């Protein structure tokens, strides 16, 4: 079945591969990852994502013994039918040469066994680099890696990441989104939905991982992109929201339950609605107060209207998910 | 503030004096509880050399004085008598991972002195850094420390002194819990506050309600049902989540409307988390149980909750106006205390 996606998670030992996987897919906190030991050989995890998509994540242990194995005896087993290669580089690594060598080896194998694979590079543990040097280091590394991979005709997409901030969510969001086949349908329907609600912003999240699937800004802005209103908002807000809601989910689990929805009336006339959209999606709607609705009577009923609208939109999105 | 800072003895008694031997973790406690510092970052704190003092305006105007551990309190240049007269509570921090016999001698010396100048002082002992001890050993340590302090005080002829003990660590919620209890002892209006909250609980199907100080996540009051640490954690984190989300979309160019923050979350077991901003940097957070699955009932219930919480807020404002602290702080801009919410 084509909805099964094989993702290879590679990189040298200690670069943080299993930590990432545990945070994104197993709800670990960054602190918890210290408990993780070395991965022996390949650890497979099958993750249901958006209902009909299955991610087969192959977390490949990075010690040299295993690595040599991957490139020799097991190479057709490992590198066959790969959709995505996620290669993790430790920014603090002492032996960059060796790192590169392994990267080249996996590219060689990929070209042979699955030439259509997408390649993502994660420069991990960025929190250990001084803030003002991060950009420079990142662009330098990416340039170098792109040069190496040029002979293999692969296009690289890179992200600086760290488990201690929201950069990890940004990277994984993009990786996973690249695998969703009906992305355009989601986007179009979201824009349609926003035309009805006239919201400041609508964001779709996957339910278990809280990765951002799709988003739309306000209609006014879409018509006049030169308005530059966007600048006033935090460009990292999606990842931050993912992070915040995941923290919330974890905190709620102490009461041995899950959360259903969250409605916030903020300090500056911004209202937030986070609700379950379908079995696999959460939706977040940000509304700005319109001058009209000043009386408390109207605004308290507006809450119900928005929640009803979300219910109504449920059908559309369920249809897309089921691929009909 | 300089070392010469001394609160006026006629000031409110809402001053907490933080004492203990060196490296006991006093500054770390301050930073974690009142400055939102990550517990791990406190490893890099320098040793405190001067008495420091900080002001917090919450429901009461709280100030916290930290006395460096290596100080000899009975040197004449420190007017110890005046300090002890002016404070409401003395918090002594004992490092439970260290040899604590020295600390206990030091403690009884301080208690003897403090009690002589100010018999009304609350004496609180934090048995600190218990995160490194195993469960069994914590109890043993506490029993041992309590026993030895009792003996020492008996030798000094001070058997009437009330000393409260708390097991604390900055890596979990226990330090907040302990400080909440300490601060609560300094609020003269506490009984009426608790009464009001009890009233609220009785008339709504509330499981637990807290009145939080938003900046520090200390609760200044709660209803009379026992505090369940998990509920406390969830409620404290709910404040963070609400504020963090709200801050993401604050338009810096836009005019400050400063509306009251309100946040409601429905959980899968049909209960509700309810947050409402109150006065002076306080927020009311409640866990509301609802066994009825019907959604319409939920909405009518919310209306009732809103109405009652409004009444509570009005009562709180009235009480605040009549409280003895307000006269001195009238000129202090109220917005100071609520800046984290806006």
PDB file of N, CA and C in Angstrom, chain A residues 62 64 69 93 138 303:
ATOM      1  N   UNK A  62      23.464   4.175  15.817  1.00  0.00           N
ATOM      2  CA  UNK A  62      24.553   4.803  15.075  1.00  0.00           C
ATOM      3  C   UNK A  62      25.955   4.349  15.420  1.00  0.00           C
ATOM      4  N   UNK A  64      29.397   2.333  15.234  1.00  0.00           N
ATOM      5  CA  UNK A  64      30.111   1.940  14.015  1.00  0.00           C
ATOM      6  C   UNK A  64      29.843   0.488  13.603  1.00  0.00           C
ATOM      7  N   UNK A  69      27.415  -2.608   9.179  1.00  0.00           N
ATOM      8  CA  UNK A  69      26.447  -3.611   8.767  1.00  0.00           C
ATOM      9  C   UNK A  69      25.445  -3.070   7.752  1.00  0.00           C
ATOM     10  N   UNK A  93      29.920  17.422  17.242  1.00  0.00           N
ATOM     11  CA  UNK A  93      30.709  16.248  16.884  1.00  0.00           C
ATOM     12  C   UNK A  93      32.168  16.620  16.633  1.00  0.00           C
ATOM     13  N   UNK A 138      25.031  27.084  10.675  1.00  0.00           N
ATOM     14  CA  UNK A 138      24.025  26.329   9.936  1.00  0.00           C
ATOM     15  C   UNK A 138      24.232  26.481   8.434  1.00  0.00           C
ATOM     16  N   UNK A 303     -19.037  32.443  21.315  1.00  0.00           N
ATOM     17  CA  UNK A 303     -18.321  31.219  21.639  1.00  0.00           C
ATOM     18  C   UNK A 303     -19.050  30.000  21.107  1.00  0.00           C
TER      19      UNK A 303
END
